């Protein structure tokens, strides 16, 4: 009870609340001296008890200093993160999503729901959680689906072009005058199925600051956090 009343002490007229490291140290020493003065002379505090109390106090004081340091570091990291995120405005990023593809113009990564995005190639992108012996690429047009395979694909980011896809099933393959949605499935020699993340290209339009980190506002997609970005492009 005594400790609770001291910690909950409050002053008036702008005086300190008594919760600083120096105040806590003074309070601890006052209590310790009072305890030693009022101890039973026939059963005094032994050295082990005194050492234990001092150790507990040092640990508590150290934790308070550590918490303060961590708070300062977190604030600095948040500021750096905000500054970094603001430099993304106007740049293209790759995020998870279903890409639209056609064999002529516009190419994958250039058109998303009728909005033109900056792109230097007709490539499409996906990320693999592990090496894959086969990645099956499926093109859907709403009525039919056509599949082709990519062999011996490495984990991480991968970029391919529609011209890399051969031996479509069913034959003769997808008509070239339609738009398709891409999906992926991977397998390896061990019979496992590495995770495939299909990626789309978006453009960062703005950044807002949030207590949990910067929020990226995209040209044609819901706002996302920075950890949802797979690649930042030029």
mmCIF file of C-alpha atoms in Angstrom:
data_model
loop_
_atom_site.group_PDB
_atom_site.id
_atom_site.type_symbol
_atom_site.label_atom_id
_atom_site.label_comp_id
_atom_site.label_asym_id
_atom_site.label_seq_id
_atom_site.Cartn_x
_atom_site.Cartn_y
_atom_site.Cartn_z
ATOM 1 C CA UNK A 1 0.000 0.000 0.000
ATOM 2 C CA UNK A 2 2.806 2.414 0.846
ATOM 3 C CA UNK A 3 4.413 1.952 -2.563
ATOM 4 C CA UNK A 4 1.064 2.450 -4.300
ATOM 5 C CA UNK A 5 0.394 5.725 -2.499
ATOM 6 C CA UNK A 6 3.839 7.065 -3.407
ATOM 7 C CA UNK A 7 3.583 6.102 -7.091
ATOM 8 C CA UNK A 8 0.127 7.641 -7.373
ATOM 9 C CA UNK A 9 1.233 10.901 -5.729
ATOM 10 C CA UNK A 10 0.339 13.987 -7.759
ATOM 11 C CA UNK A 11 1.295 17.610 -7.298
ATOM 12 C CA UNK A 12 -0.336 20.907 -8.072
ATOM 13 C CA UNK A 13 0.824 24.116 -9.608
ATOM 14 C CA UNK A 14 3.047 22.360 -12.165
ATOM 15 C CA UNK A 15 5.060 20.219 -9.715
ATOM 16 C CA UNK A 16 6.444 16.874 -10.898
ATOM 17 C CA UNK A 17 4.349 13.724 -10.606
ATOM 18 C CA UNK A 18 7.295 11.964 -8.996
ATOM 19 C CA UNK A 19 7.632 9.254 -11.619
ATOM 20 C CA UNK A 20 11.034 10.200 -13.054
ATOM 21 C CA UNK A 21 14.024 7.910 -12.582
ATOM 22 C CA UNK A 22 15.540 10.332 -10.038
ATOM 23 C CA UNK A 23 12.299 10.533 -8.028
ATOM 24 C CA UNK A 24 11.912 6.756 -8.015
ATOM 25 C CA UNK A 25 15.503 6.405 -6.824
ATOM 26 C CA UNK A 26 14.914 8.861 -3.958
ATOM 27 C CA UNK A 27 11.697 7.101 -2.974
ATOM 28 C CA UNK A 28 13.406 3.723 -2.945
ATOM 29 C CA UNK A 29 16.276 4.951 -0.764
ATOM 30 C CA UNK A 30 13.824 6.648 1.652
ATOM 31 C CA UNK A 31 11.836 3.438 2.020
ATOM 32 C CA UNK A 32 14.984 1.341 2.417
ATOM 33 C CA UNK A 33 16.408 3.610 5.141
ATOM 34 C CA UNK A 34 13.046 3.652 6.951
ATOM 35 C CA UNK A 35 12.879 -0.131 6.749
ATOM 36 C CA UNK A 36 16.362 -0.493 8.230
ATOM 37 C CA UNK A 37 15.655 2.035 11.023
ATOM 38 C CA UNK A 38 12.430 0.312 12.028
ATOM 39 C CA UNK A 39 13.549 -3.289 11.681
ATOM 40 C CA UNK A 40 13.364 -5.679 14.607
ATOM 41 C CA UNK A 41 16.762 -5.521 16.386
ATOM 42 C CA UNK A 42 16.405 -9.191 17.301
ATOM 43 C CA UNK A 43 15.799 -10.148 13.692
ATOM 44 C CA UNK A 44 17.624 -7.628 11.481
ATOM 45 C CA UNK A 45 17.675 -7.699 7.697
ATOM 46 C CA UNK A 46 20.511 -9.916 6.520
ATOM 47 C CA UNK A 47 22.915 -9.047 3.708
ATOM 48 C CA UNK A 48 21.166 -11.341 1.245
ATOM 49 C CA UNK A 49 17.860 -9.494 1.681
ATOM 50 C CA UNK A 50 19.557 -6.127 1.250
ATOM 51 C CA UNK A 51 21.436 -7.295 -1.831
ATOM 52 C CA UNK A 52 18.240 -8.732 -3.312
ATOM 53 C CA UNK A 53 16.335 -5.464 -2.861
ATOM 54 C CA UNK A 54 19.166 -3.423 -4.368
ATOM 55 C CA UNK A 55 19.343 -5.806 -7.330
ATOM 56 C CA UNK A 56 15.583 -5.531 -7.907
ATOM 57 C CA UNK A 57 15.795 -1.745 -7.813
ATOM 58 C CA UNK A 58 18.699 -1.652 -10.263
ATOM 59 C CA UNK A 59 16.803 -3.956 -12.604
ATOM 60 C CA UNK A 60 13.674 -1.767 -12.433
ATOM 61 C CA UNK A 61 15.719 1.388 -13.030
ATOM 62 C CA UNK A 62 17.492 -0.281 -15.955
ATOM 63 C CA UNK A 63 14.191 -1.362 -17.504
ATOM 64 C CA UNK A 64 12.862 2.203 -17.252
ATOM 65 C CA UNK A 65 15.957 3.570 -18.987
ATOM 66 C CA UNK A 66 15.715 0.832 -21.624
ATOM 67 C CA UNK A 67 12.043 1.621 -22.258
ATOM 68 C CA UNK A 68 12.901 5.296 -22.691
ATOM 69 C CA UNK A 69 15.701 4.445 -25.118
ATOM 70 C CA UNK A 70 13.469 2.102 -27.116
ATOM 71 C CA UNK A 71 10.784 4.796 -27.317
ATOM 72 C CA UNK A 72 13.338 7.260 -28.694
ATOM 73 C CA UNK A 73 14.611 4.731 -31.242
ATOM 74 C CA UNK A 74 11.044 3.890 -32.306
ATOM 75 C CA UNK A 75 10.271 7.579 -32.823
ATOM 76 C CA UNK A 76 13.404 7.987 -34.945
ATOM 77 C CA UNK A 77 12.580 4.878 -36.990
ATOM 78 C CA UNK A 78 9.030 6.149 -37.559
ATOM 79 C CA UNK A 79 10.382 9.462 -38.836
ATOM 80 C CA UNK A 80 12.846 7.701 -41.127
ATOM 81 C CA UNK A 81 10.089 5.398 -42.391
ATOM 82 C CA UNK A 82 7.865 8.366 -43.155
ATOM 83 C CA UNK A 83 10.662 10.151 -45.018
ATOM 84 C CA UNK A 84 11.445 6.981 -46.981
ATOM 85 C CA UNK A 85 7.802 6.375 -47.884
ATOM 86 C CA UNK A 86 7.337 9.937 -49.149
ATOM 87 C CA UNK A 87 10.085 9.329 -51.718
ATOM 88 C CA UNK A 88 7.929 6.580 -53.257
ATOM 89 C CA UNK A 89 5.331 9.028 -54.601
ATOM 90 C CA UNK A 90 5.150 8.748 -58.389
ATOM 91 C CA UNK A 91 7.033 5.452 -58.496
ATOM 92 C CA UNK A 92 5.723 2.081 -59.617
ATOM 93 C CA UNK A 93 5.490 -0.840 -57.209
ATOM 94 C CA UNK A 94 4.657 -4.523 -57.515
ATOM 95 C CA UNK A 95 1.991 -5.788 -55.125
ATOM 96 C CA UNK A 96 0.002 -9.002 -54.860
ATOM 97 C CA UNK A 97 -2.995 -9.228 -57.175
ATOM 98 C CA UNK A 98 -4.489 -10.758 -60.325
ATOM 99 C CA UNK A 99 -2.899 -9.273 -63.427
ATOM 100 C CA UNK A 100 -4.808 -8.704 -66.661
ATOM 101 C CA UNK A 101 -3.055 -9.781 -69.844
ATOM 102 C CA UNK A 102 -3.532 -9.542 -73.596
ATOM 103 C CA UNK A 103 -1.233 -10.682 -76.384
ATOM 104 C CA UNK A 104 -1.156 -7.287 -78.083
ATOM 105 C CA UNK A 105 -1.039 -3.779 -76.632
ATOM 106 C CA UNK A 106 -1.560 -3.037 -73.809
ATOM 107 C CA UNK A 107 0.776 -5.541 -72.180
ATOM 108 C CA UNK A 108 0.747 -6.955 -68.664
ATOM 109 C CA UNK A 109 1.573 -4.328 -66.127
ATOM 110 C CA UNK A 110 0.518 -1.411 -68.327
ATOM 111 C CA UNK A 111 -3.268 -1.496 -68.027
ATOM 112 C CA UNK A 112 -5.192 -2.070 -64.801
ATOM 113 C CA UNK A 113 -8.950 -1.524 -65.136
ATOM 114 C CA UNK A 114 -8.487 0.898 -68.002
ATOM 115 C CA UNK A 115 -5.845 3.070 -66.308
ATOM 116 C CA UNK A 116 -2.461 3.287 -67.979
ATOM 117 C CA UNK A 117 0.503 2.685 -65.696
ATOM 118 C CA UNK A 118 4.167 3.330 -66.485
ATOM 119 C CA UNK A 119 5.997 0.255 -67.723
ATOM 120 C CA UNK A 120 9.091 -0.486 -69.758
ATOM 121 C CA UNK A 121 8.199 -4.032 -70.802
ATOM 122 C CA UNK A 122 5.448 -6.517 -71.554
ATOM 123 C CA UNK A 123 6.548 -8.734 -68.673
ATOM 124 C CA UNK A 124 4.434 -10.322 -65.967
ATOM 125 C CA UNK A 125 5.692 -11.032 -62.477
ATOM 126 C CA UNK A 126 5.254 -13.467 -59.613
ATOM 127 C CA UNK A 127 7.112 -14.410 -56.445
ATOM 128 C CA UNK A 128 7.865 -17.951 -55.273
ATOM 129 C CA UNK A 129 8.323 -19.064 -51.663
ATOM 130 C CA UNK A 130 10.683 -21.870 -52.777
ATOM 131 C CA UNK A 131 12.274 -23.351 -55.897
ATOM 132 C CA UNK A 132 9.723 -24.991 -58.176
ATOM 133 C CA UNK A 133 10.191 -27.717 -60.755
ATOM 134 C CA UNK A 134 7.050 -26.513 -62.524
ATOM 135 C CA UNK A 135 4.955 -23.366 -62.400
ATOM 136 C CA UNK A 136 1.616 -23.758 -64.144
ATOM 137 C CA UNK A 137 0.325 -20.488 -65.587
ATOM 138 C CA UNK A 138 -3.414 -20.330 -66.267
ATOM 139 C CA UNK A 139 -5.091 -17.738 -68.483
ATOM 140 C CA UNK A 140 -8.827 -17.254 -67.825
ATOM 141 C CA UNK A 141 -11.120 -15.339 -70.175
ATOM 142 C CA UNK A 142 -14.329 -15.872 -68.197
ATOM 143 C CA UNK A 143 -15.463 -18.815 -70.334
ATOM 144 C CA UNK A 144 -12.380 -20.956 -70.878
ATOM 145 C CA UNK A 145 -9.032 -21.519 -69.211
ATOM 146 C CA UNK A 146 -5.721 -22.215 -70.944
ATOM 147 C CA UNK A 147 -2.618 -23.533 -69.182
ATOM 148 C CA UNK A 148 1.095 -23.548 -69.940
ATOM 149 C CA UNK A 149 4.126 -24.516 -67.857
ATOM 150 C CA UNK A 150 7.392 -22.852 -66.834
ATOM 151 C CA UNK A 151 10.173 -25.234 -65.805
ATOM 152 C CA UNK A 152 12.823 -25.006 -63.052
ATOM 153 C CA UNK A 153 11.806 -21.658 -61.622
ATOM 154 C CA UNK A 154 13.849 -20.233 -58.737
ATOM 155 C CA UNK A 155 12.440 -18.911 -55.463
ATOM 156 C CA UNK A 156 11.932 -15.178 -55.085
ATOM 157 C CA UNK A 157 10.957 -12.672 -57.757
ATOM 158 C CA UNK A 158 10.439 -13.948 -61.301
ATOM 159 C CA UNK A 159 9.660 -12.096 -64.507
ATOM 160 C CA UNK A 160 8.426 -13.711 -67.709
ATOM 161 C CA UNK A 161 6.825 -12.642 -70.960
ATOM 162 C CA UNK A 162 3.797 -14.131 -72.670
ATOM 163 C CA UNK A 163 6.123 -15.301 -75.427
ATOM 164 C CA UNK A 164 7.825 -17.538 -72.838
ATOM 165 C CA UNK A 165 4.626 -19.597 -72.560
ATOM 166 C CA UNK A 166 4.420 -22.525 -74.978
ATOM 167 C CA UNK A 167 2.455 -25.745 -75.467
ATOM 168 C CA UNK A 168 -0.829 -24.352 -74.198
ATOM 169 C CA UNK A 169 -3.594 -26.763 -73.282
ATOM 170 C CA UNK A 170 -6.123 -27.131 -74.747
ATOM 171 C CA UNK A 171 -4.680 -26.624 -78.190
ATOM 172 C CA UNK A 172 -4.355 -24.455 -80.180
ATOM 173 C CA UNK A 173 -4.104 -22.173 -77.146
ATOM 174 C CA UNK A 174 -5.755 -18.902 -76.148
ATOM 175 C CA UNK A 175 -7.061 -16.583 -78.892
ATOM 176 C CA UNK A 176 -4.849 -13.521 -79.125
ATOM 177 C CA UNK A 177 -7.700 -10.989 -79.367
ATOM 178 C CA UNK A 178 -9.000 -11.393 -75.793
ATOM 179 C CA UNK A 179 -8.068 -10.230 -72.319
ATOM 180 C CA UNK A 180 -7.133 -12.824 -69.703
ATOM 181 C CA UNK A 181 -6.642 -13.023 -65.954
ATOM 182 C CA UNK A 182 -3.468 -14.770 -64.783
ATOM 183 C CA UNK A 183 -3.219 -17.329 -61.991
ATOM 184 C CA UNK A 184 -0.350 -19.578 -60.903
ATOM 185 C CA UNK A 185 0.317 -22.925 -59.244
ATOM 186 C CA UNK A 186 3.728 -24.375 -58.379
ATOM 187 C CA UNK A 187 5.075 -27.843 -57.587
ATOM 188 C CA UNK A 188 8.485 -29.357 -56.912
ATOM 189 C CA UNK A 189 10.137 -32.768 -57.129
ATOM 190 C CA UNK A 190 9.299 -33.523 -53.483
ATOM 191 C CA UNK A 191 5.586 -33.254 -54.215
ATOM 192 C CA UNK A 192 5.263 -29.961 -52.364
ATOM 193 C CA UNK A 193 3.497 -26.847 -53.605
ATOM 194 C CA UNK A 194 5.493 -23.657 -53.030
ATOM 195 C CA UNK A 195 3.362 -20.565 -52.567
ATOM 196 C CA UNK A 196 3.063 -18.350 -55.642
ATOM 197 C CA UNK A 197 2.223 -14.666 -55.309
ATOM 198 C CA UNK A 198 0.864 -13.228 -58.537
ATOM 199 C CA UNK A 199 1.897 -9.575 -58.788
ATOM 200 C CA UNK A 200 0.465 -6.489 -60.428
ATOM 201 C CA UNK A 201 2.019 -3.115 -61.096
ATOM 202 C CA UNK A 202 0.626 -0.028 -59.383
ATOM 203 C CA UNK A 203 1.694 3.580 -58.998
ATOM 204 C CA UNK A 204 2.067 5.350 -55.635
ATOM 205 C CA UNK A 205 -0.037 8.525 -55.657
ATOM 206 C CA UNK A 206 0.465 9.666 -52.076
ATOM 207 C CA UNK A 207 1.475 8.726 -48.536
ATOM 208 C CA UNK A 208 -0.347 9.326 -45.253
ATOM 209 C CA UNK A 209 1.159 8.843 -41.817
ATOM 210 C CA UNK A 210 -0.440 6.373 -39.411
ATOM 211 C CA UNK A 211 0.590 5.354 -35.859
ATOM 212 C CA UNK A 212 1.266 1.858 -37.234
ATOM 213 C CA UNK A 213 3.362 3.126 -40.147
ATOM 214 C CA UNK A 214 2.996 4.951 -43.473
ATOM 215 C CA UNK A 215 0.002 4.148 -45.696
ATOM 216 C CA UNK A 216 0.558 4.130 -49.462
ATOM 217 C CA UNK A 217 -2.278 5.403 -51.672
ATOM 218 C CA UNK A 218 -2.216 3.802 -55.112
ATOM 219 C CA UNK A 219 -3.539 4.862 -58.496
ATOM 220 C CA UNK A 220 -5.973 1.999 -58.954
ATOM 221 C CA UNK A 221 -5.954 -0.030 -55.738
ATOM 222 C CA UNK A 222 -6.987 0.235 -52.103
ATOM 223 C CA UNK A 223 -4.417 1.840 -49.748
ATOM 224 C CA UNK A 224 -1.758 -0.555 -48.456
ATOM 225 C CA UNK A 225 1.019 -0.611 -45.872
ATOM 226 C CA UNK A 226 4.663 -0.646 -46.940
ATOM 227 C CA UNK A 227 5.119 -4.318 -46.019
ATOM 228 C CA UNK A 228 2.697 -5.295 -48.825
ATOM 229 C CA UNK A 229 5.120 -4.055 -51.485
ATOM 230 C CA UNK A 230 7.237 -6.749 -53.145
ATOM 231 C CA UNK A 231 9.323 -4.497 -55.409
ATOM 232 C CA UNK A 232 9.842 -0.746 -55.861
ATOM 233 C CA UNK A 233 10.463 0.053 -59.512
ATOM 234 C CA UNK A 234 12.073 3.108 -61.072
#
